[in-house]
Each structure stands twice: as C-alpha cells, then as structure tokens.
Amino acid sequence: DWGGTNVYMRELMDGLIKLNIPFVFITRKVFKELPDREELSENGIIYRIISGDEKLIDKNTLKNYHQLHLDQIKKIIDGIGSNPTVIHSVYWNSGRLACELANLYSIKYVHSVISNNLGRIARGAEDFCEGRSAYEKDVYENAHLILAVSKDEKNDLVNYYNINPDKILVAGQEVNNAFLFPSHDCNGFPRIYSNITQNQQHSVAKRENFLPVAFKISNWWNYKAFT
C-alpha cells in the first residue's frame, strides 16, 4: 500500500489481472487487518504467510525466517496441486527462496533486484547484513532472467557480481500515482491505497502514524511523497 517495492508488486499483479494470466502472490503478513488469503480476481490470489509478530521488521532480519518461509511456500504450492510455470522473486531474501524452489520443482525463476549490496557499499554504504552479497551472487547467477530498473543497476551486477549482461533486462519502472500526492493526509496519517475497508485502513494508519504533532498542524501539503 505504500513503499516502492510494494507498489511495484501491486502494479505487476494488476497487469497480470488485465492480461488474464493466473498467478499466486506470496508475501509476509505484516498487518493483522489483512486476510491470510485474498482473491484479487478469478485467477489471482494473495497468500500472506506468518513469521514472527505481524508487524514491520528490518529486511535484514528476514533471513532468520528463511526455512520457515520455504516450508510455508512449499505447502501452498503443493496444496494448489500444480507447479508454477515460473517464479518471480523480488529482493535477495525472496531470491534465495526462488532459487531453492526452482531447483526443487525443476522450473525457472526471474528476479527483480530492487537494490544490490556491493553497489551500495561501493557508493559508501555500510555492510549491515552478513552474507547478503554472497546470497545475491548465487541468486543472480542462477536466475533465468534478471529485471533491473536502470542501466546503472545493470552495470552494478556486471561489474561487482560478474553477471552475464545478456540475461539482464533493463525494464524501467513507471511512477505510480501514489507518489504524485503527499505521503500523509491532512490528519498526519499515512495515505493508503488498498481495497480493504475504511475501518481496516484507519486501524493500520493510526498504528503506523509516527509523525510528531507539529506535522499535523503544519502546511502538510508541502510535504511530498519523496524528494
């Protein structure tokens, strides 16, 4: 509902629905208000798997739930009764799962990068997550196709991970309408784009509103969704 990766995944699902391509989307459950299983269309289903408390956590800690996530995803796939044609993973934690599942079910996977650790470090960021770079290299090397958002991102994978440039597609990404408005409404609550009920939206927004009181009484319209 907000955040770059989440909006991207929602756009992808909307596109698959328009093209009438069946899909199953599996993600970690963050908000208790959202159902564990949600049908977006006749051919599109979201499964929200549970690991730890139902709340936002640091992405770097997701690796601690790797086996738990793998077991739950396998259970969902086996319950459907037919193997997926292809797996699409996003970000490196998801990529690790896709790599193992693709090997288990003898299918291919494509991977969306979102960010790469060695490129971040080369530009001055600290290496906060032990093992991330090695996991990423394994994901990139075994992916059938890699989707990059820019030429710079593609160059990172070629220069820092020695990945064959022929399998990296610079797909680009549109700016979602959500980013054309302030990230919070006039009451200081996060602006939510979702099909859940207004009561559910209010519950999520109220809990996730960490803005100081001064923000609520300021000229809120001057605050953009991003710089």
PDB file of C-alpha atoms in Angstrom:
ATOM      1  CA  ASP A   1       0.000   0.000   0.000  1.00  0.00           C
ATOM      2  CA  TRP A   2       2.995   2.294   0.398  1.00  0.00           C
ATOM      3  CA  GLY A   3       6.699   1.850  -0.218  1.00  0.00           C
ATOM      4  CA  GLY A   4       8.419   1.388  -3.571  1.00  0.00           C
ATOM      5  CA  THR A   5       8.608  -2.415  -3.709  1.00  0.00           C
ATOM      6  CA  ASN A   6       5.039  -2.911  -2.509  1.00  0.00           C
ATOM      7  CA  VAL A   7       3.670  -0.519  -5.118  1.00  0.00           C
ATOM      8  CA  TYR A   8       5.740  -2.257  -7.813  1.00  0.00           C
ATOM      9  CA  MET A   9       4.334  -5.654  -6.873  1.00  0.00           C
ATOM     10  CA  ARG A  10       0.790  -4.301  -6.877  1.00  0.00           C
ATOM     11  CA  GLU A  11       1.331  -2.851 -10.359  1.00  0.00           C
ATOM     12  CA  LEU A  12       2.631  -6.219 -11.547  1.00  0.00           C
ATOM     13  CA  MET A  13      -0.406  -8.039 -10.166  1.00  0.00           C
ATOM     14  CA  ASP A  14      -2.769  -5.502 -11.729  1.00  0.00           C
ATOM     15  CA  GLY A  15      -1.021  -6.076 -15.061  1.00  0.00           C
ATOM     16  CA  LEU A  16      -1.346  -9.854 -14.805  1.00  0.00           C
ATOM     17  CA  ILE A  17      -5.050  -9.491 -13.996  1.00  0.00           C
ATOM     18  CA  LYS A  18      -5.587  -7.302 -17.074  1.00  0.00           C
ATOM     19  CA  LEU A  19      -3.784  -9.880 -19.237  1.00  0.00           C
ATOM     20  CA  ASN A  20      -5.782 -12.710 -17.598  1.00  0.00           C
ATOM     21  CA  ILE A  21      -2.586 -14.512 -16.580  1.00  0.00           C
ATOM     22  CA  PRO A  22      -3.062 -16.730 -13.494  1.00  0.00           C
ATOM     23  CA  PHE A  23      -0.746 -16.028 -10.566  1.00  0.00           C
ATOM     24  CA  VAL A  24      -0.207 -16.681  -6.886  1.00  0.00           C
ATOM     25  CA  PHE A  25       1.485 -13.934  -4.893  1.00  0.00           C
ATOM     26  CA  ILE A  26       3.085 -14.916  -1.575  1.00  0.00           C
ATOM     27  CA  THR A  27       4.300 -12.338   0.907  1.00  0.00           C
ATOM     28  CA  ARG A  28       4.946 -11.983   4.616  1.00  0.00           C
ATOM     29  CA  LYS A  29       1.934 -10.879   6.667  1.00  0.00           C
ATOM     30  CA  VAL A  30       2.608  -7.505   8.269  1.00  0.00           C
ATOM     31  CA  PHE A  31      -0.826  -6.152   9.225  1.00  0.00           C
ATOM     32  CA  LYS A  32      -3.256  -8.275  11.234  1.00  0.00           C
ATOM     33  CA  GLU A  33      -6.136  -6.485   9.470  1.00  0.00           C
ATOM     34  CA  LEU A  34      -5.312  -8.183   6.173  1.00  0.00           C
ATOM     35  CA  PRO A  35      -6.560 -11.726   5.456  1.00  0.00           C
ATOM     36  CA  ASP A  36      -4.207 -14.700   5.182  1.00  0.00           C
ATOM     37  CA  ARG A  37      -5.690 -15.483   1.765  1.00  0.00           C
ATOM     38  CA  GLU A  38      -7.194 -12.895  -0.567  1.00  0.00           C
ATOM     39  CA  GLU A  39      -8.645 -13.387  -4.044  1.00  0.00           C
ATOM     40  CA  LEU A  40      -7.913 -10.377  -6.238  1.00  0.00           C
ATOM     41  CA  SER A  41      -9.541 -11.950  -9.294  1.00  0.00           C
ATOM     42  CA  GLU A  42     -10.637 -15.338 -10.607  1.00  0.00           C
ATOM     43  CA  ASN A  43      -7.001 -16.076 -11.447  1.00  0.00           C
ATOM     44  CA  GLY A  44      -5.107 -14.004  -8.891  1.00  0.00           C
ATOM     45  CA  ILE A  45      -4.608 -14.949  -5.237  1.00  0.00           C
ATOM     46  CA  ILE A  46      -2.523 -13.408  -2.456  1.00  0.00           C
ATOM     47  CA  TYR A  47      -1.229 -15.601   0.363  1.00  0.00           C
ATOM     48  CA  ARG A  48       0.195 -13.881   3.446  1.00  0.00           C
ATOM     49  CA  ILE A  49       2.459 -16.162   5.449  1.00  0.00           C
ATOM     50  CA  ILE A  50       3.232 -15.526   9.105  1.00  0.00           C
ATOM     51  CA  SER A  51       6.718 -15.279  10.599  1.00  0.00           C
ATOM     52  CA  GLY A  52       7.260 -13.675  13.964  1.00  0.00           C
ATOM     53  CA  ASP A  53       4.929 -10.899  15.050  1.00  0.00           C
ATOM     54  CA  GLU A  54       2.599  -9.392  12.460  1.00  0.00           C
ATOM     55  CA  LYS A  55       4.430  -6.086  12.125  1.00  0.00           C
ATOM     56  CA  LEU A  56       7.029  -4.333  10.025  1.00  0.00           C
ATOM     57  CA  ILE A  57      10.565  -5.620  10.617  1.00  0.00           C
ATOM     58  CA  ASP A  58      14.035  -4.832   9.314  1.00  0.00           C
ATOM     59  CA  LYS A  59      14.546  -6.543   5.929  1.00  0.00           C
ATOM     60  CA  ASN A  60      17.933  -7.801   7.119  1.00  0.00           C
ATOM     61  CA  THR A  61      16.254  -9.980   9.747  1.00  0.00           C
ATOM     62  CA  LEU A  62      14.100 -11.790   7.165  1.00  0.00           C
ATOM     63  CA  LYS A  63      16.907 -14.289   6.569  1.00  0.00           C
ATOM     64  CA  ASN A  64      16.279 -15.635  10.086  1.00  0.00           C
ATOM     65  CA  TYR A  65      12.896 -16.914   8.843  1.00  0.00           C
ATOM     66  CA  HIS A  66      14.232 -18.442   5.621  1.00  0.00           C
ATOM     67  CA  GLN A  67      13.429 -22.081   6.386  1.00  0.00           C
ATOM     68  CA  LEU A  68      10.047 -21.197   7.873  1.00  0.00           C
ATOM     69  CA  HIS A  69       9.148 -19.216   4.750  1.00  0.00           C
ATOM     70  CA  LEU A  70      10.383 -22.024   2.497  1.00  0.00           C
ATOM     71  CA  ASP A  71       8.255 -24.622   4.295  1.00  0.00           C
ATOM     72  CA  GLN A  72       5.124 -22.455   4.141  1.00  0.00           C
ATOM     73  CA  ILE A  73       5.567 -21.656   0.446  1.00  0.00           C
ATOM     74  CA  LYS A  74       6.104 -25.341  -0.393  1.00  0.00           C
ATOM     75  CA  LYS A  75       2.900 -26.167   1.492  1.00  0.00           C
ATOM     76  CA  ILE A  76       0.971 -23.565  -0.562  1.00  0.00           C
ATOM     77  CA  ILE A  77       2.368 -24.823  -3.886  1.00  0.00           C
ATOM     78  CA  ASP A  78       1.708 -28.460  -3.008  1.00  0.00           C
ATOM     79  CA  GLY A  79      -1.814 -27.571  -1.893  1.00  0.00           C
ATOM     80  CA  ILE A  80      -2.576 -25.949  -5.241  1.00  0.00           C
ATOM     81  CA  GLY A  81      -1.858 -29.265  -6.936  1.00  0.00           C
ATOM     82  CA  SER A  82       0.178 -27.991  -9.889  1.00  0.00           C
ATOM     83  CA  ASN A  83       3.619 -26.476 -10.086  1.00  0.00           C
ATOM     84  CA  PRO A  84       4.094 -22.862 -11.192  1.00  0.00           C
ATOM     85  CA  THR A  85       5.363 -22.227 -14.716  1.00  0.00           C
ATOM     86  CA  VAL A  86       7.850 -19.649 -13.460  1.00  0.00           C
ATOM     87  CA  ILE A  87       8.742 -17.983 -10.171  1.00  0.00           C
ATOM     88  CA  HIS A  88       9.340 -14.250  -9.869  1.00  0.00           C
ATOM     89  CA  SER A  89      11.336 -13.154  -6.837  1.00  0.00           C
ATOM     90  CA  VAL A  90      11.906  -9.612  -5.619  1.00  0.00           C
ATOM     91  CA  TYR A  91      14.866  -8.578  -3.460  1.00  0.00           C
ATOM     92  CA  TRP A  92      17.526 -11.001  -2.241  1.00  0.00           C
ATOM     93  CA  ASN A  93      15.646 -12.756   0.581  1.00  0.00           C
ATOM     94  CA  SER A  94      12.909 -13.671  -1.873  1.00  0.00           C
ATOM     95  CA  GLY A  95      15.590 -14.601  -4.411  1.00  0.00           C
ATOM     96  CA  ARG A  96      17.086 -17.197  -2.063  1.00  0.00           C
ATOM     97  CA  LEU A  97      13.660 -18.817  -1.745  1.00  0.00           C
ATOM     98  CA  ALA A  98      13.102 -18.710  -5.520  1.00  0.00           C
ATOM     99  CA  CYS A  99      16.489 -20.306  -6.184  1.00  0.00           C
ATOM    100  CA  GLU A 100      15.738 -23.255  -3.891  1.00  0.00           C
ATOM    101  CA  LEU A 101      12.138 -23.654  -5.062  1.00  0.00           C
ATOM    102  CA  ALA A 102      13.117 -23.524  -8.732  1.00  0.00           C
ATOM    103  CA  ASN A 103      15.626 -26.294  -8.117  1.00  0.00           C
ATOM    104  CA  LEU A 104      13.107 -28.327  -6.109  1.00  0.00           C
ATOM    105  CA  TYR A 105      10.340 -28.111  -8.729  1.00  0.00           C
ATOM    106  CA  SER A 106      12.672 -28.069 -11.787  1.00  0.00           C
ATOM    107  CA  ILE A 107      11.397 -24.722 -13.093  1.00  0.00           C
ATOM    108  CA  LYS A 108      12.956 -21.352 -13.893  1.00  0.00           C
ATOM    109  CA  TYR A 109      12.847 -18.128 -11.939  1.00  0.00           C
ATOM    110  CA  VAL A 110      13.275 -14.471 -12.825  1.00  0.00           C
ATOM    111  CA  HIS A 111      14.476 -11.943 -10.298  1.00  0.00           C
ATOM    112  CA  SER A 112      13.890  -8.227  -9.697  1.00  0.00           C
ATOM    113  CA  VAL A 113      16.907  -6.694  -7.997  1.00  0.00           C
ATOM    114  CA  ILE A 114      15.498  -3.650  -6.073  1.00  0.00           C
ATOM    115  CA  SER A 115      18.975  -2.992  -4.575  1.00  0.00           C
ATOM    116  CA  ASN A 116      22.341  -4.763  -4.601  1.00  0.00           C
ATOM    117  CA  ASN A 117      24.735  -4.816  -1.676  1.00  0.00           C
ATOM    118  CA  LEU A 118      28.089  -4.456  -3.450  1.00  0.00           C
ATOM    119  CA  GLY A 119      26.856  -1.442  -5.389  1.00  0.00           C
ATOM    120  CA  ARG A 120      25.623   0.149  -2.160  1.00  0.00           C
ATOM    121  CA  ILE A 121      28.971  -0.471  -0.457  1.00  0.00           C
ATOM    122  CA  ALA A 122      30.886   0.958  -3.424  1.00  0.00           C
ATOM    123  CA  ARG A 123      28.898   4.176  -3.015  1.00  0.00           C
ATOM    124  CA  GLY A 124      29.667   4.471   0.695  1.00  0.00           C
ATOM    125  CA  ALA A 125      27.027   2.414   2.499  1.00  0.00           C
ATOM    126  CA  GLU A 126      27.967   0.080   5.348  1.00  0.00           C
ATOM    127  CA  ASP A 127      27.642  -3.683   5.031  1.00  0.00           C
ATOM    128  CA  PHE A 128      24.949  -4.247   7.658  1.00  0.00           C
ATOM    129  CA  CYS A 129      23.892  -7.779   6.741  1.00  0.00           C
ATOM    130  CA  GLU A 130      26.434 -10.574   6.910  1.00  0.00           C
ATOM    131  CA  GLY A 131      26.286 -12.934   3.937  1.00  0.00           C
ATOM    132  CA  ARG A 132      23.988 -10.780   1.815  1.00  0.00           C
ATOM    133  CA  SER A 133      26.481 -10.245  -1.035  1.00  0.00           C
ATOM    134  CA  ALA A 134      27.213 -13.981  -1.334  1.00  0.00           C
ATOM    135  CA  TYR A 135      23.497 -14.809  -1.341  1.00  0.00           C
ATOM    136  CA  GLU A 136      22.899 -12.173  -4.019  1.00  0.00           C
ATOM    137  CA  LYS A 137      25.620 -13.551  -6.277  1.00  0.00           C
ATOM    138  CA  ASP A 138      24.081 -17.028  -6.016  1.00  0.00           C
ATOM    139  CA  VAL A 139      20.618 -15.624  -6.825  1.00  0.00           C
ATOM    140  CA  TYR A 140      21.868 -13.628  -9.821  1.00  0.00           C
ATOM    141  CA  GLU A 141      23.939 -16.474 -11.246  1.00  0.00           C
ATOM    142  CA  ASN A 142      21.098 -18.994 -11.118  1.00  0.00           C
ATOM    143  CA  ALA A 143      18.268 -16.730 -12.283  1.00  0.00           C
ATOM    144  CA  HIS A 144      16.981 -17.343 -15.814  1.00  0.00           C
ATOM    145  CA  LEU A 145      16.466 -13.596 -16.276  1.00  0.00           C
ATOM    146  CA  ILE A 146      17.141 -10.535 -14.136  1.00  0.00           C
ATOM    147  CA  LEU A 147      14.958  -7.430 -14.223  1.00  0.00           C
ATOM    148  CA  ALA A 148      16.823  -4.195 -13.475  1.00  0.00           C
ATOM    149  CA  VAL A 149      15.212  -0.802 -13.069  1.00  0.00           C
ATOM    150  CA  SER A 150      18.078   1.189 -14.636  1.00  0.00           C
ATOM    151  CA  LYS A 151      21.291   0.870 -16.655  1.00  0.00           C
ATOM    152  CA  ASP A 152      23.265   1.766 -13.532  1.00  0.00           C
ATOM    153  CA  GLU A 153      21.739  -1.172 -11.690  1.00  0.00           C
ATOM    154  CA  LYS A 154      22.579  -3.480 -14.599  1.00  0.00           C
ATOM    155  CA  ASN A 155      26.161  -2.209 -14.596  1.00  0.00           C
ATOM    156  CA  ASP A 156      26.430  -2.945 -10.871  1.00  0.00           C
ATOM    157  CA  LEU A 157      25.559  -6.602 -11.455  1.00  0.00           C
ATOM    158  CA  VAL A 158      28.042  -6.888 -14.322  1.00  0.00           C
ATOM    159  CA  ASN A 159      30.902  -5.037 -12.599  1.00  0.00           C
ATOM    160  CA  TYR A 160      30.539  -6.218  -8.995  1.00  0.00           C
ATOM    161  CA  TYR A 161      28.984  -9.683  -9.411  1.00  0.00           C
ATOM    162  CA  ASN A 162      30.378 -10.672 -12.836  1.00  0.00           C
ATOM    163  CA  ILE A 163      26.905 -11.492 -14.184  1.00  0.00           C
ATOM    164  CA  ASN A 164      26.392 -12.050 -17.911  1.00  0.00           C
ATOM    165  CA  PRO A 165      24.842  -8.786 -19.208  1.00  0.00           C
ATOM    166  CA  ASP A 166      22.797 -10.693 -21.807  1.00  0.00           C
ATOM    167  CA  LYS A 167      20.438 -12.036 -19.159  1.00  0.00           C
ATOM    168  CA  ILE A 168      19.818  -8.651 -17.509  1.00  0.00           C
ATOM    169  CA  LEU A 169      16.795  -6.771 -18.845  1.00  0.00           C
ATOM    170  CA  VAL A 170      16.502  -3.056 -18.059  1.00  0.00           C
ATOM    171  CA  ALA A 171      12.732  -2.929 -17.692  1.00  0.00           C
ATOM    172  CA  GLY A 172      12.376   0.513 -16.165  1.00  0.00           C
ATOM    173  CA  GLN A 173       9.504   1.419 -13.910  1.00  0.00           C
ATOM    174  CA  GLU A 174       6.648   3.880 -14.108  1.00  0.00           C
ATOM    175  CA  VAL A 175       5.989   6.372 -11.338  1.00  0.00           C
ATOM    176  CA  ASN A 176       2.841   5.179  -9.608  1.00  0.00           C
ATOM    177  CA  ASN A 177       0.081   7.710  -8.987  1.00  0.00           C
ATOM    178  CA  ALA A 178       0.563   7.148  -5.257  1.00  0.00           C
ATOM    179  CA  PHE A 179       3.815   9.090  -5.470  1.00  0.00           C
ATOM    180  CA  LEU A 180       2.176  12.145  -7.029  1.00  0.00           C
ATOM    181  CA  PHE A 181       0.454  13.012  -3.749  1.00  0.00           C
ATOM    182  CA  PRO A 182       1.742  13.765  -0.246  1.00  0.00           C
ATOM    183  CA  SER A 183       2.570  10.568   1.630  1.00  0.00           C
ATOM    184  CA  HIS A 184       0.254  11.571   4.512  1.00  0.00           C
ATOM    185  CA  ASP A 185      -3.212  13.050   4.624  1.00  0.00           C
ATOM    186  CA  CYS A 186      -4.242  16.272   6.363  1.00  0.00           C
ATOM    187  CA  ASN A 187      -4.550  14.429   9.685  1.00  0.00           C
ATOM    188  CA  GLY A 188      -0.982  13.161   9.512  1.00  0.00           C
ATOM    189  CA  PHE A 189      -1.994   9.570   8.714  1.00  0.00           C
ATOM    190  CA  PRO A 190      -0.195   7.571   6.009  1.00  0.00           C
ATOM    191  CA  ARG A 191      -2.166   7.675   2.777  1.00  0.00           C
ATOM    192  CA  ILE A 192      -3.311   4.125   1.980  1.00  0.00           C
ATOM    193  CA  TYR A 193      -4.180   2.730  -1.429  1.00  0.00           C
ATOM    194  CA  SER A 194      -5.995  -0.520  -0.834  1.00  0.00           C
ATOM    195  CA  ASN A 195      -9.209  -2.446  -1.269  1.00  0.00           C
ATOM    196  CA  ILE A 196      -9.538  -3.166   2.462  1.00  0.00           C
ATOM    197  CA  THR A 197     -12.363  -1.471   4.359  1.00  0.00           C
ATOM    198  CA  GLN A 198     -12.131   2.074   5.694  1.00  0.00           C
ATOM    199  CA  ASN A 199     -12.126   0.762   9.262  1.00  0.00           C
ATOM    200  CA  GLN A 200      -9.192  -1.514   8.455  1.00  0.00           C
ATOM    201  CA  GLN A 201      -7.357   1.335   6.719  1.00  0.00           C
ATOM    202  CA  HIS A 202      -7.927   3.596   9.707  1.00  0.00           C
ATOM    203  CA  SER A 203      -6.657   0.917  12.086  1.00  0.00           C
ATOM    204  CA  VAL A 204      -3.462   0.456  10.086  1.00  0.00           C
ATOM    205  CA  ALA A 205      -2.908   4.186   9.590  1.00  0.00           C
ATOM    206  CA  LYS A 206      -3.491   5.011  13.252  1.00  0.00           C
ATOM    207  CA  ARG A 207      -0.987   2.392  14.387  1.00  0.00           C
ATOM    208  CA  GLU A 208       1.647   3.327  11.800  1.00  0.00           C
ATOM    209  CA  ASN A 209       1.413   7.096  12.318  1.00  0.00           C
ATOM    210  CA  PHE A 210       4.676   8.106  13.981  1.00  0.00           C
ATOM    211  CA  LEU A 211       4.692  11.740  12.862  1.00  0.00           C
ATOM    212  CA  PRO A 212       5.083  14.433  15.545  1.00  0.00           C
ATOM    213  CA  VAL A 213       2.098  16.584  16.456  1.00  0.00           C
ATOM    214  CA  ALA A 214       3.804  19.605  14.883  1.00  0.00           C
ATOM    215  CA  PHE A 215       3.498  17.942  11.487  1.00  0.00           C
ATOM    216  CA  LYS A 216      -0.266  17.664  11.784  1.00  0.00           C
ATOM    217  CA  ILE A 217      -0.757  21.388  12.255  1.00  0.00           C
ATOM    218  CA  SER A 218       1.838  22.474   9.694  1.00  0.00           C
ATOM    219  CA  ASN A 219       1.302  23.099   5.975  1.00  0.00           C
ATOM    220  CA  TRP A 220       1.086  19.370   5.292  1.00  0.00           C
ATOM    221  CA  TRP A 221       0.634  19.842   1.553  1.00  0.00           C
ATOM    222  CA  ASN A 222       4.252  20.984   1.307  1.00  0.00           C
ATOM    223  CA  TYR A 223       5.407  17.501   2.288  1.00  0.00           C
ATOM    224  CA  LYS A 224       5.833  15.410  -0.862  1.00  0.00           C
ATOM    225  CA  ALA A 225       5.831  11.620  -1.107  1.00  0.00           C
ATOM    226  CA  PHE A 226       9.532  11.660  -1.950  1.00  0.00           C
ATOM    227  CA  THR A 227      12.322  14.094  -2.809  1.00  0.00           C
TER     228      THR A 227
END
